[in-house]
Short mmCIF file of C-alpha atoms in Angstrom, two decimals:
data_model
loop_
_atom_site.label_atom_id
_atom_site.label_comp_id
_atom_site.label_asym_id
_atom_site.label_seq_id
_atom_site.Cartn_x
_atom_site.Cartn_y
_atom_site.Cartn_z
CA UNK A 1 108.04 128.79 -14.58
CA UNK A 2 104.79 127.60 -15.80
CA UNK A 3 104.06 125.72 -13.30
CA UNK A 4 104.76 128.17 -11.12
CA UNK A 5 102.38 130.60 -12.62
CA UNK A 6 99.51 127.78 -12.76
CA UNK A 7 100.10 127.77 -8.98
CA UNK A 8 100.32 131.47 -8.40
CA UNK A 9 97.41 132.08 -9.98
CA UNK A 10 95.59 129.62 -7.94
CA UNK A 11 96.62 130.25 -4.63
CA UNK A 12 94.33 130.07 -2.03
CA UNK A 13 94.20 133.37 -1.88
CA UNK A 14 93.85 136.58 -3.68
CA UNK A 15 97.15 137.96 -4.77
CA UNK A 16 98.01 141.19 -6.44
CA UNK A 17 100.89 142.95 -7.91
CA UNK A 18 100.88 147.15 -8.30
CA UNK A 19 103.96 149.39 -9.26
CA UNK A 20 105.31 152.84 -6.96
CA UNK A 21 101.75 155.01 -8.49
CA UNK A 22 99.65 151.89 -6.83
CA UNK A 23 98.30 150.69 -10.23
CA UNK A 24 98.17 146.91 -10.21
CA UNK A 25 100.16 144.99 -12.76
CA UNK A 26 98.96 141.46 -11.58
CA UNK A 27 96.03 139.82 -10.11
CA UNK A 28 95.70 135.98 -9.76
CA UNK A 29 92.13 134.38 -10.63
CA UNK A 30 91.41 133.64 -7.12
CA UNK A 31 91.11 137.66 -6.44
CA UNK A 32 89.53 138.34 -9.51
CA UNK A 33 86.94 135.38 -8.75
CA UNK A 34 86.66 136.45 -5.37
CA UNK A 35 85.57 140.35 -6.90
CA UNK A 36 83.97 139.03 -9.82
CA UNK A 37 85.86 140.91 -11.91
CA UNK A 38 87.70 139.96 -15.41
CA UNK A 39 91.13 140.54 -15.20
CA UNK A 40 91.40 143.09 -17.95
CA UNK A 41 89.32 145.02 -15.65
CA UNK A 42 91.31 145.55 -13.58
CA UNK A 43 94.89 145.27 -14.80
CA UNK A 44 96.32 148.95 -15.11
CA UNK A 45 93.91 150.14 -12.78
CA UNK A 46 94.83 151.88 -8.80
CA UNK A 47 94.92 148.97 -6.56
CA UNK A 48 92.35 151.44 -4.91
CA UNK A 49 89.94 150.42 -7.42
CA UNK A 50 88.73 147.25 -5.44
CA UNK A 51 88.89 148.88 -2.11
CA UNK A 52 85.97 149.90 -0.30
CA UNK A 53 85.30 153.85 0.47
CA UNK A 54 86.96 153.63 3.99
CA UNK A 55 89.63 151.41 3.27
CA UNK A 56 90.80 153.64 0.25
CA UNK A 57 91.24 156.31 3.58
CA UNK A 58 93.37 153.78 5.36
CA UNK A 59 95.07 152.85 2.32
CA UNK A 60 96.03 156.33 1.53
CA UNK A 61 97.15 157.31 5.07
CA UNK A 62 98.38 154.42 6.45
CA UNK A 63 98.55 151.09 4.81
CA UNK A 64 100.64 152.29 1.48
CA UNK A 65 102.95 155.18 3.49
CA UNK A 66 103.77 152.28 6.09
CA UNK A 67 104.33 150.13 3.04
CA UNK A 68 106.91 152.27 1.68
CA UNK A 69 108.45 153.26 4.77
CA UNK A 70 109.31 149.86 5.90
CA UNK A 71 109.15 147.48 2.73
CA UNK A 72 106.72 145.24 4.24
CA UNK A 73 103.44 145.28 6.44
CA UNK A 74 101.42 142.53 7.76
CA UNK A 75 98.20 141.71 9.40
CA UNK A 76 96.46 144.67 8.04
CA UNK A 77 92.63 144.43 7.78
CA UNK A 78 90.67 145.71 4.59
CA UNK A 79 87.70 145.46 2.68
CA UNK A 80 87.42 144.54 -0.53
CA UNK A 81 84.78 145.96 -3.02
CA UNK A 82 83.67 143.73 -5.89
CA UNK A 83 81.87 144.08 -8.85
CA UNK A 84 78.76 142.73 -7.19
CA UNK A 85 77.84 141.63 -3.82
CA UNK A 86 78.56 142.27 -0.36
CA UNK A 87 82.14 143.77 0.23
CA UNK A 88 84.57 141.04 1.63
CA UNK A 89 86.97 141.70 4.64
CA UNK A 90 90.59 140.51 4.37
CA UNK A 91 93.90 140.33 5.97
CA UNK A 92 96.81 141.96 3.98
CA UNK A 93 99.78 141.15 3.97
CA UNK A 94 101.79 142.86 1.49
CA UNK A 95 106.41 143.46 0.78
CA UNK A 96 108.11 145.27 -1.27
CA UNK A 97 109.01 143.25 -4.16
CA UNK A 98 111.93 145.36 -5.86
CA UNK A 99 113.14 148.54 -4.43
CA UNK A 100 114.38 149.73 -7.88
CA UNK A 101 112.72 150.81 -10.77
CA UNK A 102 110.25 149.43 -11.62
CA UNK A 103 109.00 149.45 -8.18
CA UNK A 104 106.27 146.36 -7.27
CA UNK A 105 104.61 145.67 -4.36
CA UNK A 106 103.22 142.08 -3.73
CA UNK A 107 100.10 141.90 -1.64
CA UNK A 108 98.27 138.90 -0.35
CA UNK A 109 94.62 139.14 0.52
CA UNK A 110 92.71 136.24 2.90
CA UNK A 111 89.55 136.71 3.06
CA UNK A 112 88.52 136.94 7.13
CA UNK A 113 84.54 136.20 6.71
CA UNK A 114 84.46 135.14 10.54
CA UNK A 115 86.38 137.90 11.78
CA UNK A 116 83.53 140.34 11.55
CA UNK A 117 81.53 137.91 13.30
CA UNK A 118 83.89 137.93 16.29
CA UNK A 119 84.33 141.71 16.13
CA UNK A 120 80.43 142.00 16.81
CA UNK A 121 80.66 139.06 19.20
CA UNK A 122 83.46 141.09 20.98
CA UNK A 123 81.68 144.44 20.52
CA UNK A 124 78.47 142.33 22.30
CA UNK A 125 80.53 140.83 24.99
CA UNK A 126 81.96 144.20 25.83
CA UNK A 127 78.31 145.92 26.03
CA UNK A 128 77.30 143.07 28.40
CA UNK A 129 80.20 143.71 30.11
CA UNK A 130 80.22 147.18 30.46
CA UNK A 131 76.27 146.96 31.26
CA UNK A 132 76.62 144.54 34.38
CA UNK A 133 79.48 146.78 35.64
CA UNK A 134 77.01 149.87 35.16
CA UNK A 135 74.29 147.63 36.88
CA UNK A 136 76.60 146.24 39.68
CA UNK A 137 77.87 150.22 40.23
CA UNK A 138 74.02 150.95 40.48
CA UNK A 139 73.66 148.64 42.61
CA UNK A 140 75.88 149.17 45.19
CA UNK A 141 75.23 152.75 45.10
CA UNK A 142 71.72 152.12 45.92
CA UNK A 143 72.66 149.53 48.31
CA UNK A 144 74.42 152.03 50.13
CA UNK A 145 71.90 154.78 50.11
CA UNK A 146 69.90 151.65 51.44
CA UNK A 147 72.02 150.80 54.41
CA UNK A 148 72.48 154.94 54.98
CA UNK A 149 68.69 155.02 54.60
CA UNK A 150 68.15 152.17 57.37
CA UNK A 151 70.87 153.11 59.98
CA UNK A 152 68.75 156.99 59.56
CA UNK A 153 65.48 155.20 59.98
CA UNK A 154 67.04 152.72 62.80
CA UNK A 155 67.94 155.37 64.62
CA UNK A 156 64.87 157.51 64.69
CA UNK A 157 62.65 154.61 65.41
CA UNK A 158 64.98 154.64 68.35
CA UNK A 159 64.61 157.68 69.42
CA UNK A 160 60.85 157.69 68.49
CA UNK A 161 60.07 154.28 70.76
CA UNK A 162 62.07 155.53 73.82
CA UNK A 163 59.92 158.97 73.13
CA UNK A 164 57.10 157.12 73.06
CA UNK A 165 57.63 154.78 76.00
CA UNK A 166 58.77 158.29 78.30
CA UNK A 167 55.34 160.18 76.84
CA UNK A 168 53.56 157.11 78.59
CA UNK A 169 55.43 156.76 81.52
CA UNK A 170 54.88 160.29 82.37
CA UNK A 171 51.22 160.40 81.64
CA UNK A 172 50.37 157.60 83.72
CA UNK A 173 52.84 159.08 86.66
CA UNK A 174 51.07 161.92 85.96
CA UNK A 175 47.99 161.74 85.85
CA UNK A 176 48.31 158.76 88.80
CA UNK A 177 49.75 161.35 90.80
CA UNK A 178 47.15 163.99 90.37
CA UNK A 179 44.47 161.77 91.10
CA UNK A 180 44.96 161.20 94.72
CA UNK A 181 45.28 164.88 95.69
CA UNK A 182 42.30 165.71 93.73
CA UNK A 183 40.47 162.68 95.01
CA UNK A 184 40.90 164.19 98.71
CA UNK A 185 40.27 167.94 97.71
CA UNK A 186 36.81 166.61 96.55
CA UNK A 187 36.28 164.33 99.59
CA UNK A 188 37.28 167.25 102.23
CA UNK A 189 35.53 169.74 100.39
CA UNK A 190 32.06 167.23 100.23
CA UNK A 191 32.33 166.79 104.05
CA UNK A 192 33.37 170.61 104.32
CA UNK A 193 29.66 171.50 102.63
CA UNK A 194 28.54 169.14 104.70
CA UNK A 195 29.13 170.67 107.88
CA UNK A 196 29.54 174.39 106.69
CA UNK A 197 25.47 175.20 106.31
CA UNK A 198 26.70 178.01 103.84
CA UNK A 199 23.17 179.94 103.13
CA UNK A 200 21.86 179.90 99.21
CA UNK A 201 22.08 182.20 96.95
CA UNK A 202 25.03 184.01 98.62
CA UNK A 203 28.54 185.35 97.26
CA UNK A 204 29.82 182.26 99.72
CA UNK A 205 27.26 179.46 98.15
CA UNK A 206 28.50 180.79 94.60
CA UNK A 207 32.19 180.80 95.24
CA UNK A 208 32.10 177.38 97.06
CA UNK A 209 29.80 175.75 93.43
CA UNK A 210 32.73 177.40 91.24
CA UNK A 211 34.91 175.60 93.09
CA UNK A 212 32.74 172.04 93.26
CA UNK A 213 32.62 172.34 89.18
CA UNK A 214 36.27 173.00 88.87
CA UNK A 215 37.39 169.53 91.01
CA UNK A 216 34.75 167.84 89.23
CA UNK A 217 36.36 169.29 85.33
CA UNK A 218 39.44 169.21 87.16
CA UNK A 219 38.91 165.04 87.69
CA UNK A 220 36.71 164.65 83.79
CA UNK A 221 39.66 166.20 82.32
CA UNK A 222 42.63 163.93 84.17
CA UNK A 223 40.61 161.10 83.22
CA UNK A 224 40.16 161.45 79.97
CA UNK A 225 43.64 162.44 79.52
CA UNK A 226 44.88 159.04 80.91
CA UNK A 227 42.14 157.53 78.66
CA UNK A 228 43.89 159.50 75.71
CA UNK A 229 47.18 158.11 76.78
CA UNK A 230 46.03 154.54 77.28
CA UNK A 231 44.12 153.98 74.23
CA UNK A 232 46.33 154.04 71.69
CA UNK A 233 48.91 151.31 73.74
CA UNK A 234 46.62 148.81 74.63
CA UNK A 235 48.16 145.01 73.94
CA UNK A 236 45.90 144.22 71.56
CA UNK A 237 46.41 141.74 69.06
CA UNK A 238 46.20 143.00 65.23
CA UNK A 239 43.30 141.19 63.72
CA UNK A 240 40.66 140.20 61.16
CA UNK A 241 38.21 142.68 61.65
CA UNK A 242 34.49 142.91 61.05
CA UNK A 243 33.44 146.42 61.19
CA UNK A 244 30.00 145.95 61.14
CA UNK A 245 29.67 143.89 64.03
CA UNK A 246 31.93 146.62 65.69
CA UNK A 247 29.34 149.34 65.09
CA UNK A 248 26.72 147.36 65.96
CA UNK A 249 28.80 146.54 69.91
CA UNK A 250 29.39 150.32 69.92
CA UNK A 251 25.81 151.36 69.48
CA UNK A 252 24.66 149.01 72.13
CA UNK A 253 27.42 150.34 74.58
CA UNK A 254 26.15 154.13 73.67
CA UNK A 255 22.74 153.22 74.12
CA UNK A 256 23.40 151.60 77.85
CA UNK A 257 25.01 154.51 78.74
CA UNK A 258 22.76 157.01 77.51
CA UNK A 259 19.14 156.95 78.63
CA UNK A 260 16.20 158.30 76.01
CA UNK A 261 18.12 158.72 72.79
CA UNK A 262 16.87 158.06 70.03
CA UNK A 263 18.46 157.95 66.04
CA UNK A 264 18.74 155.54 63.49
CA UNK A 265 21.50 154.14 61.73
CA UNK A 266 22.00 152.26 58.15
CA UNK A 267 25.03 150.53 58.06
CA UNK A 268 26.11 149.44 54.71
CA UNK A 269 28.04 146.16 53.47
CA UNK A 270 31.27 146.68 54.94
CA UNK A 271 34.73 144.57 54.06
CA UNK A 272 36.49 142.77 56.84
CA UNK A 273 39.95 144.67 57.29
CA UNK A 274 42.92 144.16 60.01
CA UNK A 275 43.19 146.43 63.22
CA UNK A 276 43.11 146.10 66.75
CA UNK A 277 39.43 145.52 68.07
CA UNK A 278 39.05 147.29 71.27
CA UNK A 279 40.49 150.77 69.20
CA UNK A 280 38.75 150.68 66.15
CA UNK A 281 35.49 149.79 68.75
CA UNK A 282 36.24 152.70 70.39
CA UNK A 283 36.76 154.69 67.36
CA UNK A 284 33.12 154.08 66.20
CA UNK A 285 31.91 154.73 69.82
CA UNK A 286 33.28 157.67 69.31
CA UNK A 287 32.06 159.06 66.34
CA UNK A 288 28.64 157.33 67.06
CA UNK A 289 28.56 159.43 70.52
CA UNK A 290 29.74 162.62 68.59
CA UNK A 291 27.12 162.47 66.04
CA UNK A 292 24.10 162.18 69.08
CA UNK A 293 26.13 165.26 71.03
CA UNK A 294 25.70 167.10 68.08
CA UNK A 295 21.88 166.32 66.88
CA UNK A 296 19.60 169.38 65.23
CA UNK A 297 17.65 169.89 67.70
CA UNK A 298 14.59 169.62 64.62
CA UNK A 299 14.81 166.36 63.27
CA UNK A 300 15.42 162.44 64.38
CA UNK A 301 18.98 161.81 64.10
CA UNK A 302 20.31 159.53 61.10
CA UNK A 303 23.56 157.56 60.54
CA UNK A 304 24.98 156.01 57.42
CA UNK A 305 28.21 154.00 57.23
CA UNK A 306 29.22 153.46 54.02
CA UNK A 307 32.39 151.68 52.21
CA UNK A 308 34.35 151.43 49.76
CA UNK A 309 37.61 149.23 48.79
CA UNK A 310 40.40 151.72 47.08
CA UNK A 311 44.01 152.10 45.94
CA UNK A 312 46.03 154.10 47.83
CA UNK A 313 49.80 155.06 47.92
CA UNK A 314 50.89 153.48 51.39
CA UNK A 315 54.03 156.24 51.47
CA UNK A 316 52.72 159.27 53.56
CA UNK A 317 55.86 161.04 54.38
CA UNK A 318 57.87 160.46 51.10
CA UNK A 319 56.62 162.29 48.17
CA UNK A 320 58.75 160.51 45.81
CA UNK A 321 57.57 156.79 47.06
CA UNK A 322 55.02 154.85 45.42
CA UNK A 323 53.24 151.88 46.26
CA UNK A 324 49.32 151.31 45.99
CA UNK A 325 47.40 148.61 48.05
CA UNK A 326 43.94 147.90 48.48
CA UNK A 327 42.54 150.02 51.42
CA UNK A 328 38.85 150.33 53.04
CA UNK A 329 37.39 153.73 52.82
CA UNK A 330 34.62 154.11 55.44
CA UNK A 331 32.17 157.14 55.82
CA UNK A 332 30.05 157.91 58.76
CA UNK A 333 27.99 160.36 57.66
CA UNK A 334 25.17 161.83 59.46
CA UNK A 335 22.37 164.61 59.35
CA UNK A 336 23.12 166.52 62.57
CA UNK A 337 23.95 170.13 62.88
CA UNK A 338 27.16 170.43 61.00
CA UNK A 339 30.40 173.07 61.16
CA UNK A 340 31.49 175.35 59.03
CA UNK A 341 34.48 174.14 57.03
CA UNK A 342 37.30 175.85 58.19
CA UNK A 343 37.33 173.89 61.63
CA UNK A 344 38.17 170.88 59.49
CA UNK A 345 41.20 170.17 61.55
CA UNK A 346 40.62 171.96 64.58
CA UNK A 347 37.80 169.29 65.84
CA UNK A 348 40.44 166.53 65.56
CA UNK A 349 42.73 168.51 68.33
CA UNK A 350 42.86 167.83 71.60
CA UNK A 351 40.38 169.58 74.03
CA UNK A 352 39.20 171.41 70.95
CA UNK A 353 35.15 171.00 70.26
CA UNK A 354 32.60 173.67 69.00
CA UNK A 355 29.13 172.49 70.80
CA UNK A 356 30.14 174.26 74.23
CA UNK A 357 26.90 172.29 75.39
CA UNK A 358 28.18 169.00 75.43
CA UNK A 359 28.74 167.03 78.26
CA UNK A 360 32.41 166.18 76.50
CA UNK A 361 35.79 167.59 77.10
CA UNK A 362 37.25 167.90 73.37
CA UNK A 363 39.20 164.20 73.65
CA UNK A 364 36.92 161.53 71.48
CA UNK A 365 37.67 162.91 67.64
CA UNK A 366 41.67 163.44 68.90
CA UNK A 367 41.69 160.00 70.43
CA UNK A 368 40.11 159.07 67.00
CA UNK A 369 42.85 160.43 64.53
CA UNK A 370 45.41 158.52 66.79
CA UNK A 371 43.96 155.58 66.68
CA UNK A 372 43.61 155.57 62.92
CA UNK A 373 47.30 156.88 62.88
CA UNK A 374 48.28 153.86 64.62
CA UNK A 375 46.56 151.90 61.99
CA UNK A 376 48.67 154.21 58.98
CA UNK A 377 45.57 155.55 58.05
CA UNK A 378 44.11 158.96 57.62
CA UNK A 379 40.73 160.82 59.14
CA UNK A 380 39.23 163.33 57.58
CA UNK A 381 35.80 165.67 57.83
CA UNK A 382 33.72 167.61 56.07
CA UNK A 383 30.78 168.76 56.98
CA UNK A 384 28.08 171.92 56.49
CA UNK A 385 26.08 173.84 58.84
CA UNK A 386 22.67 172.67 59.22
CA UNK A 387 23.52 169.69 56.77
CA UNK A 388 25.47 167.29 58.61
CA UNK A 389 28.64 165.95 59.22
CA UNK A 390 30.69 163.18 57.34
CA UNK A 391 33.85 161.79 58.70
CA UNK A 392 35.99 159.88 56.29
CA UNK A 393 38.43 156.82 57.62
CA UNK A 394 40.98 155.18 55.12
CA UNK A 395 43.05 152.06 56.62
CA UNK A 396 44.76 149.61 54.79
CA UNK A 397 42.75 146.58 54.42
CA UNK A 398 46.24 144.19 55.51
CA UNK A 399 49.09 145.73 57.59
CA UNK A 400 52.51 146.16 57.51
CA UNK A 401 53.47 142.24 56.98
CA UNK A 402 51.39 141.89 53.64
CA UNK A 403 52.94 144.97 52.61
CA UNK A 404 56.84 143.41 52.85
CA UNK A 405 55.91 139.98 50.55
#
């Protein structure tokens, strides 16, 4: 029996005897080591004594009723409080000892040090887990608004191309077509003055000039139209552009074409940006021969281009969207007679224009805007009366295929 005893008490692990009320009657030397506790201290004290807060619960509600119930319970996790230090987790397994007065219970505790550190490793593994299914879910969701969001776009570029490609087709037919018959009115109608000998300054002569003005609006108009339509479909090439040089073509052209104008022009250090040459040419001629139509009539005409390099959101249509690139900002300003403010978008229409004594039909600033559309830029104007005019172009400085790395 002694020997027994000298072995009980040092089992390899803690071991503990307590009566029906739960106060212990025994507790080997490896549990009272373990707790740092003497065993006097314990001895005639509730077994909940060296039970943490929570395990006390569990001990009350489950551990010691299930103990009772059945005799005998096993695998049961508590923690252990000792005297000092950390509180130590343990397995329990614990059986009735005798089921007759005096009642004793016989509990062994092993100490589970590790377990806690698989629980967490568990817990971990499970938040992973659960986070790269929320992730994947995310991203299949968003793959699928993706897909939904290209067939919508597929579709509508589509429809926008074969739009595009029938707006063409009938403006060239059209305006093709209307040539010729207008072409002829004009030639019969030359040959008809010709021959007629219509007297001056009669209701006749008056009529018959009405009539000459109208073919010759009638042909201005059709081919500026078909210059409208063109413009903004020509095959050229997107390139590296120097806008300077530009300019400087489109002056020249302006000044072949007009005879005795005079202005002067500053053109400012401009960064090289992608576009297609012939419309962004055509673009400055544009604005170049809009500033001259549109001179005050008191003072030599000047023109300053001016740029800057800026970040702007390339998403026009979606407000939600963000993405900033590098674009050129370019301002041709001049000193000519200037609008009021609230035809700020009516100039850029077509056939719209306010100096009803130019030689022009309303197309140039309209073909502008579309050629800067083309470009997924913007155009803009201010301008104020008797001040001047400034028109404001923002392109990207690369196009679409920077915009996809």
């Amino acid at each position: 029996m002694g020997e027994a005893e000298h072995i009980l008490q040092d089992l390899p692990c803690g071991c503990v005897v307590f009566d029906g009320a739960g106060m212990i009657t025994f507790a080997n030397r490896t549990l009272c080591s373990v707790l740092n506790y003497q065993s006097d201290a314990i001895l005639g004290h509730s077994i909940e004594k060296i039970l943490t807060i929570s395990s006390r619960i569990f001990h009350q509600t489950h551990f010691f009723p299930l103990l009772k119930l059945n005799g005998t319970v096993s695998e049961i996790f508590l923690t252990l409080k000792p005297m000092t230090g950390s509180p130590i987790p343990v397995m329990v397994n614990a059986k009735i000892q005798n089921e007759s007065d005096p009642i004793r219970y016989v509990c062994v505790f092993v100490p589970v040090w590790e377990r806690r550190k698989y629980e967490e490793q568990l817990l971990e593994t499970n938040r992973v887990q659960q986070k790269a299914l929320d992730e994947n879910a995310m991203l299949n969701r968003l793959k699928d608004e993706l897909e939904s969001n290209q067939f919508a776009l597929d579709r509508k570029i589509s429809i926008l191309s074969e739009r595009s490609q029938e707006y063409l087709q009938m403006g060239k037919i059209f305006m093709h077509d209307m040539q010729e018959p207008v072409r002829k009115i004009s030639l019969f109608f030359d040959t008809f003055m010709r021959n007629a000998h219509i007297a001056p300054n009669t209701d006749d002569a008056r009529h018959l000039s009405v009539i000459k003005k109208s073919i010759l609006r009638l042909r201005s108009m059709m081919g500026s139209m078909l210059d409208f339509v063109q413009v903004s479909n020509a095959s050229d090439p997107m390139t590296l552009l120097n806008p300077a040089d530009l300019i400087t073509e489109a002056r020249n052209q302006l000044m072949r074409e007009k005879d005795a104008i005079d202005f002067n022009i500053k053109i400012g250090e401009l960064p090289e940006f992608d576009g297609r040459q012939t419309q962004i040419k055509r673009v400055f001629y544009e604005l170049l021969k809009n500033a001259v139509e549109n001179k005050a009539p008191d003072r030599t005409l000047s023109i300053e281009v001016t740029a800057v390099i800026s970040e702007e959101n390339i998403y026009r249509n979606h407000s939600s969207k963000y993405k900033y690139t590098d674009h050129i900002k370019i301002e041709f300003a001049d000193n000519g007679v200037g609008f009021d403010s609230q035809f700020n978008d009516y100039v850029f229409r077509l056939l719209n224009k306010l100096n009803t004594d130019s030689p022009g039909l309303g197309v140039g600033l309209a073909l502008c805007k579309q050629v800067i559309s083309s470009h997924y830029g913007t155009m803009k104007v201010k301008s104020r009366v008797g001040e001047g005019t400034t028109f404001i172009i923002t392109l990207p400085l690369r196009q679409i295929a920077d915009y996809t790395n």
